[in-house]
Amino acid sequence: MSKIIQLSDPHIVPEGQLAYCVVDTATALVQAVATINRCLPLIGPVDLAIVTGDLTDFGTPAEYARFRRIMSSLDIPYRVVPGNHDLRENLRAGFAGESWMSATGGINWDIELADFAVIGLDTLVEGYHHGGLDPETLAFLRDRLARFNGKPVIVGLHHPPFTTGIHPMDLNNLRNGDHLRDILDAYRGEALLVCGHVHRGVTRMFGSSIGLIAPGTSHCVTLDQRIENPHTLSLEPSGFMLHEWRDGFVSHLIGADFPEDRYPFSTPAIGDRSLQ
Ligand SMILES: [Fe+2]
Ligand SMILES: [Fe+2]
């Protein structure tokens, strides 16, 4: 049974700094990695982890080096796509030598697992917070879907191609999501679209596919749906996702503080309630 883990928006900053003077994003990623490793005996084997963008806050080489140092503790291989806080060439240099990293152009890749394929797409439009799929990336997606020929696919990218009701994020989502929706709607296999950018769990239909946004590994964008919202972050519980194939895609949200302690579903006065 094929399975992947999705992490998103770690926003690693230089050593000694807090993101936005508030968030210790590096410690949060360390905790997420440790939790994944601790969960693997319960949910594994897991083929791969993907990180759906905003690996760093400023896109500097030092931040990518710090990201890679933290992720080196992860017990499964991983791949990444860039987000609006990344810089493409610094990210590329940070992963030089990785077989999946493109030498030029968009950071797009694909991998075929036993039950489904995974396609990573680059939506970074440097200098802007919104995202876009350039003609090269759209052609890459069409080509890979033709190759996978109806096999279930997970498409991973940073910017969601749909609105969430959080106005500042909706202004900066994927600008040409219509192209993506048309391509996925024409695919004859099951497609699951997994995004980041909004730092909170959101699920909705996207054409004939399910689209979801994974929470960040540290802070959340505040759920404030007023038009004039002040665009703030909040320190809500963070997490990551497990996407797996059973008789269709199944996605699980796992808290980054997933505890080791567990308790049997039994109460002496009531009897065995183990089926709850
Ligand atoms: Fe982000
Ligand atoms: Fe983002």
CSV table of C-alpha atoms and ligand atoms in Angstrom, one decimal:
chain,number,residue,atom,x,y,z
A,1,MET,CA,0.0,0.0,0.0
A,2,SER,CA,1.6,3.3,-1.1
A,3,LYS,CA,1.7,6.2,1.4
A,4,ILE,CA,3.3,9.6,1.5
A,5,ILE,CA,3.6,12.2,4.3
A,6,GLN,CA,3.0,15.9,3.5
A,7,LEU,CA,4.8,18.6,5.5
A,8,SER,CA,4.2,22.3,4.6
A,9,ASP,CA,5.5,25.8,5.3
A,10,PRO,CA,8.3,25.2,7.8
A,11,HIS,CA,9.6,28.8,7.2
A,12,ILE,CA,13.1,28.2,8.5
A,13,VAL,CA,14.9,31.4,9.5
A,14,PRO,CA,18.6,31.9,10.2
A,15,GLU,CA,20.1,30.5,13.5
A,16,GLY,CA,19.2,32.6,16.5
A,17,GLN,CA,16.1,34.2,14.9
A,18,LEU,CA,12.4,33.8,15.4
A,19,ALA,CA,10.1,34.1,12.4
A,20,TYR,CA,8.2,37.3,12.7
A,21,CYS,CA,10.0,37.8,16.0
A,22,VAL,CA,7.5,35.3,17.5
A,23,VAL,CA,7.8,31.7,16.1
A,24,ASP,CA,10.6,29.3,16.6
A,25,THR,CA,10.1,27.5,13.3
A,26,ALA,CA,13.2,25.4,13.5
A,27,THR,CA,12.2,23.8,16.8
A,28,ALA,CA,8.8,23.2,15.3
A,29,LEU,CA,10.3,21.4,12.4
A,30,VAL,CA,12.5,19.4,14.6
A,31,GLN,CA,9.4,18.3,16.6
A,32,ALA,CA,7.5,17.4,13.4
A,33,VAL,CA,10.4,15.3,12.1
A,34,ALA,CA,10.7,13.5,15.5
A,35,THR,CA,6.9,12.9,15.5
A,36,ILE,CA,7.0,11.4,12.0
A,37,ASN,CA,9.8,9.1,12.9
A,38,ARG,CA,7.9,8.0,16.0
A,39,CYS,CA,4.7,7.4,14.0
A,40,LEU,CA,6.4,5.3,11.3
A,41,PRO,CA,6.1,2.0,13.2
A,42,LEU,CA,2.4,2.7,13.5
A,43,ILE,CA,1.6,3.8,10.0
A,44,GLY,CA,4.5,2.6,7.8
A,45,PRO,CA,6.0,1.8,5.6
A,46,VAL,CA,5.8,5.3,4.1
A,47,ASP,CA,7.4,5.7,0.7
A,48,LEU,CA,8.2,9.4,0.7
A,49,ALA,CA,7.6,12.8,2.4
A,50,ILE,CA,6.9,15.9,0.4
A,51,VAL,CA,7.3,19.5,1.6
A,52,THR,CA,4.8,21.8,-0.1
A,53,GLY,CA,6.8,25.0,-0.1
A,54,ASP,CA,7.9,27.9,2.0
A,55,LEU,CA,10.9,25.8,3.2
A,56,THR,CA,12.5,29.0,4.4
A,57,ASP,CA,11.4,32.5,5.3
A,58,PHE,CA,13.8,34.5,3.1
A,59,GLY,CA,15.3,32.0,0.7
A,60,THR,CA,18.9,32.3,1.8
A,61,PRO,CA,21.5,29.6,1.4
A,62,ALA,CA,22.0,29.5,5.2
A,63,GLU,CA,18.3,28.9,5.7
A,64,TYR,CA,18.3,26.0,3.2
A,65,ALA,CA,21.4,24.5,4.9
A,66,ARG,CA,19.6,24.7,8.2
A,67,PHE,CA,16.4,23.2,6.7
A,68,ARG,CA,18.5,20.3,5.3
A,69,ARG,CA,20.3,19.7,8.6
A,70,ILE,CA,17.0,19.4,10.4
A,71,MET,CA,15.4,17.2,7.7
A,72,SER,CA,18.5,14.9,7.7
A,73,SER,CA,17.0,13.3,10.8
A,74,LEU,CA,13.9,12.2,8.9
A,75,ASP,CA,13.9,8.4,8.5
A,76,ILE,CA,12.3,8.4,5.0
A,77,PRO,CA,13.3,10.2,1.8
A,78,TYR,CA,11.7,13.5,0.9
A,79,ARG,CA,11.3,16.0,-1.9
A,80,VAL,CA,10.2,19.6,-2.0
A,81,VAL,CA,8.5,22.2,-4.2
A,82,PRO,CA,9.1,26.0,-3.7
A,83,GLY,CA,6.7,28.5,-2.2
A,84,ASN,CA,6.5,32.3,-2.3
A,85,HIS,CA,9.0,32.6,0.5
A,86,ASP,CA,11.6,30.6,-1.4
A,87,LEU,CA,14.1,31.7,-4.0
A,88,ARG,CA,14.3,29.2,-6.8
A,89,GLU,CA,18.1,29.2,-7.5
A,90,ASN,CA,19.1,29.1,-3.9
A,91,LEU,CA,16.7,26.3,-3.3
A,92,ARG,CA,18.0,24.4,-6.3
A,93,ALA,CA,21.6,24.9,-5.1
A,94,GLY,CA,20.6,23.7,-1.6
A,95,PHE,CA,19.5,20.4,-3.2
A,96,ALA,CA,22.2,20.1,-5.8
A,97,GLY,CA,22.9,16.5,-6.5
A,98,GLU,CA,19.5,15.2,-5.7
A,99,SER,CA,18.2,13.0,-8.5
A,100,TRP,CA,14.8,14.6,-8.6
A,101,MET,CA,16.1,18.2,-8.7
A,102,SER,CA,15.8,19.9,-12.2
A,103,ALA,CA,19.0,21.6,-13.5
A,104,THR,CA,17.2,24.6,-14.9
A,105,GLY,CA,13.7,26.0,-15.1
A,106,GLY,CA,10.8,25.1,-12.8
A,107,ILE,CA,11.4,22.7,-9.9
A,108,ASN,CA,9.0,20.1,-11.1
A,109,TRP,CA,9.4,16.3,-10.5
A,110,ASP,CA,7.5,13.1,-10.5
A,111,ILE,CA,7.8,9.7,-8.9
A,112,GLU,CA,5.7,6.5,-9.6
A,113,LEU,CA,4.9,4.4,-6.5
A,114,ALA,CA,3.1,1.1,-6.5
A,115,ASP,CA,-0.5,2.4,-6.1
A,116,PHE,CA,-0.2,6.0,-7.3
A,117,ALA,CA,2.2,8.6,-8.7
A,118,VAL,CA,3.2,11.9,-7.2
A,119,ILE,CA,3.8,15.0,-9.3
A,120,GLY,CA,5.4,18.1,-7.7
A,121,LEU,CA,4.8,21.4,-9.4
A,122,ASP,CA,6.6,24.8,-9.0
A,123,THR,CA,4.2,27.7,-8.6
A,124,LEU,CA,6.7,30.3,-7.5
A,125,VAL,CA,6.5,33.7,-9.2
A,126,GLU,CA,9.6,35.4,-7.8
A,127,GLY,CA,9.0,38.8,-6.4
A,128,TYR,CA,5.3,38.1,-5.7
A,129,HIS,CA,3.3,36.3,-3.0
A,130,HIS,CA,0.7,34.9,-5.5
A,131,GLY,CA,1.5,31.8,-7.5
A,132,GLY,CA,1.3,30.8,-11.1
A,133,LEU,CA,1.9,27.7,-13.3
A,134,ASP,CA,4.0,28.8,-16.3
A,135,PRO,CA,3.7,27.1,-19.7
A,136,GLU,CA,6.7,24.8,-19.0
A,137,THR,CA,5.1,23.5,-15.8
A,138,LEU,CA,1.7,23.0,-17.4
A,139,ALA,CA,3.4,21.1,-20.2
A,140,PHE,CA,5.3,19.0,-17.6
A,141,LEU,CA,2.0,18.1,-15.9
A,142,ARG,CA,0.2,17.2,-19.1
A,143,ASP,CA,3.2,15.0,-20.2
A,144,ARG,CA,3.4,13.2,-16.9
A,145,LEU,CA,-0.4,12.6,-16.7
A,146,ALA,CA,-0.2,11.2,-20.2
A,147,ARG,CA,2.5,8.8,-19.1
A,148,PHE,CA,0.7,7.7,-15.9
A,149,ASN,CA,-2.3,6.9,-18.1
A,150,GLY,CA,-5.1,6.8,-15.6
A,151,LYS,CA,-3.1,5.7,-12.5
A,152,PRO,CA,-4.1,7.6,-9.4
A,153,VAL,CA,-2.0,10.7,-8.9
A,154,ILE,CA,-1.2,13.1,-6.1
A,155,VAL,CA,-0.3,16.6,-7.4
A,156,GLY,CA,1.6,18.6,-4.8
A,157,LEU,CA,2.1,22.4,-5.1
A,158,HIS,CA,2.4,25.4,-2.7
A,159,HIS,CA,-0.4,27.8,-3.8
A,160,PRO,CA,-3.9,26.5,-3.6
A,161,PRO,CA,-5.9,27.1,-6.8
A,162,PHE,CA,-9.1,28.0,-4.7
A,163,THR,CA,-10.3,30.5,-2.2
A,164,THR,CA,-10.6,29.8,1.5
A,165,GLY,CA,-12.4,32.9,2.8
A,166,ILE,CA,-9.2,34.3,4.3
A,167,HIS,CA,-9.0,37.4,2.2
A,168,PRO,CA,-5.3,38.2,2.2
A,169,MET,CA,-4.5,34.6,1.3
A,170,ASP,CA,-7.2,34.5,-1.4
A,171,LEU,CA,-5.6,37.5,-3.1
A,172,ASN,CA,-2.4,35.6,-3.3
A,173,ASN,CA,-3.4,32.1,-4.2
A,174,LEU,CA,-2.7,30.4,-7.6
A,175,ARG,CA,-3.7,32.8,-10.3
A,176,ASN,CA,-4.2,30.4,-13.2
A,177,GLY,CA,-6.0,27.6,-11.3
A,178,ASP,CA,-8.5,27.2,-14.2
A,179,HIS,CA,-5.8,25.6,-16.3
A,180,LEU,CA,-4.9,23.2,-13.6
A,181,ARG,CA,-8.6,22.3,-13.0
A,182,ASP,CA,-9.2,21.7,-16.7
A,183,ILE,CA,-6.1,19.4,-16.9
A,184,LEU,CA,-7.1,17.4,-13.8
A,185,ASP,CA,-10.8,17.2,-14.9
A,186,ALA,CA,-9.6,15.6,-18.2
A,187,TYR,CA,-7.5,13.0,-16.5
A,188,ARG,CA,-9.3,9.7,-16.3
A,189,GLY,CA,-7.7,8.6,-13.1
A,190,GLU,CA,-8.3,9.7,-9.5
A,191,ALA,CA,-6.4,12.9,-8.6
A,192,LEU,CA,-5.7,14.4,-5.2
A,193,LEU,CA,-4.4,18.0,-5.1
A,194,VAL,CA,-2.4,18.8,-2.0
A,195,CYS,CA,-1.3,22.4,-1.2
A,196,GLY,CA,0.2,24.6,1.5
A,197,HIS,CA,0.5,28.4,1.8
A,198,VAL,CA,-2.5,28.9,4.1
A,199,HIS,CA,-0.9,27.1,7.1
A,200,ARG,CA,-4.2,25.4,8.1
A,201,GLY,CA,-6.2,22.4,7.2
A,202,VAL,CA,-8.8,23.1,4.5
A,203,THR,CA,-10.6,20.7,2.2
A,204,ARG,CA,-12.8,21.3,-0.8
A,205,MET,CA,-13.8,20.1,-4.2
A,206,PHE,CA,-11.6,21.4,-7.1
A,207,GLY,CA,-13.4,20.5,-10.3
A,208,SER,CA,-13.8,16.7,-10.1
A,209,SER,CA,-10.8,16.3,-7.7
A,210,ILE,CA,-10.5,16.8,-4.0
A,211,GLY,CA,-8.2,19.7,-3.1
A,212,LEU,CA,-6.7,20.1,0.4
A,213,ILE,CA,-4.4,22.4,2.2
A,214,ALA,CA,-2.1,20.9,4.9
A,215,PRO,CA,-1.4,22.8,8.1
A,216,GLY,CA,2.0,24.2,8.5
A,217,THR,CA,4.6,22.6,10.8
A,218,SER,CA,4.6,25.7,13.0
A,219,HIS,CA,2.3,28.7,12.9
A,220,CYS,CA,-1.2,29.2,11.4
A,221,VAL,CA,-2.6,32.0,9.3
A,222,THR,CA,-5.4,33.2,11.6
A,223,LEU,CA,-8.9,32.1,10.5
A,224,ASP,CA,-10.3,35.6,10.2
A,225,GLN,CA,-12.8,36.0,7.3
A,226,ARG,CA,-13.5,39.7,7.6
A,227,ILE,CA,-12.6,41.5,4.4
A,228,GLU,CA,-10.5,44.0,6.3
A,229,ASN,CA,-8.8,41.4,8.5
A,230,PRO,CA,-5.3,42.5,9.8
A,231,HIS,CA,-3.6,39.4,8.4
A,232,THR,CA,-2.1,37.8,11.5
A,233,LEU,CA,-0.6,34.5,12.5
A,234,SER,CA,-1.7,32.4,15.5
A,235,LEU,CA,0.0,29.7,17.4
A,236,GLU,CA,-2.5,26.9,17.0
A,237,PRO,CA,-1.6,23.2,17.1
A,238,SER,CA,0.5,22.3,14.0
A,239,GLY,CA,0.7,19.1,12.1
A,240,PHE,CA,1.3,17.2,8.9
A,241,MET,CA,-0.7,14.8,6.7
A,242,LEU,CA,-0.5,11.2,5.7
A,243,HIS,CA,-2.0,10.4,2.2
A,244,GLU,CA,-2.5,6.8,1.3
A,245,TRP,CA,-4.2,4.6,-1.2
A,246,ARG,CA,-6.7,2.1,0.0
A,247,ASP,CA,-9.7,1.7,-2.4
A,248,GLY,CA,-9.2,5.4,-3.0
A,249,PHE,CA,-7.2,8.2,-1.6
A,250,VAL,CA,-7.4,8.6,2.2
A,251,SER,CA,-5.8,11.6,4.0
A,252,HIS,CA,-5.1,11.8,7.7
A,253,LEU,CA,-4.2,14.8,9.7
A,254,ILE,CA,-1.6,14.1,12.4
A,255,GLY,CA,-0.8,16.6,15.1
A,256,ALA,CA,2.9,17.5,15.5
A,257,ASP,CA,2.5,16.8,19.2
A,258,PHE,CA,1.2,13.3,18.6
A,259,PRO,CA,1.6,11.8,22.0
A,260,GLU,CA,3.3,8.5,22.9
A,261,ASP,CA,0.9,7.7,25.7
A,262,ARG,CA,-2.2,5.7,24.8
A,263,TYR,CA,-5.0,4.1,26.9
A,264,PRO,CA,-7.2,1.1,26.3
A,265,PHE,CA,-10.9,1.7,25.4
A,266,SER,CA,-12.1,-0.2,28.5
A,267,THR,CA,-13.9,0.9,31.6
A,268,PRO,CA,-14.4,-1.7,34.4
A,269,ALA,CA,-17.8,-0.4,35.3
A,270,ILE,CA,-19.1,-0.4,31.8
A,271,GLY,CA,-17.2,-3.2,30.2
A,272,ASP,CA,-15.3,-3.5,27.0
A,273,ARG,CA,-15.8,-0.5,24.7
A,274,SER,CA,-12.9,-1.4,22.5
A,275,LEU,CA,-14.9,-0.9,19.3
A,276,GLN,CA,-15.2,2.8,20.0
B,1,FE,FE,3.9,29.8,4.3
B,2,FE,FE,3.3,30.7,1.1
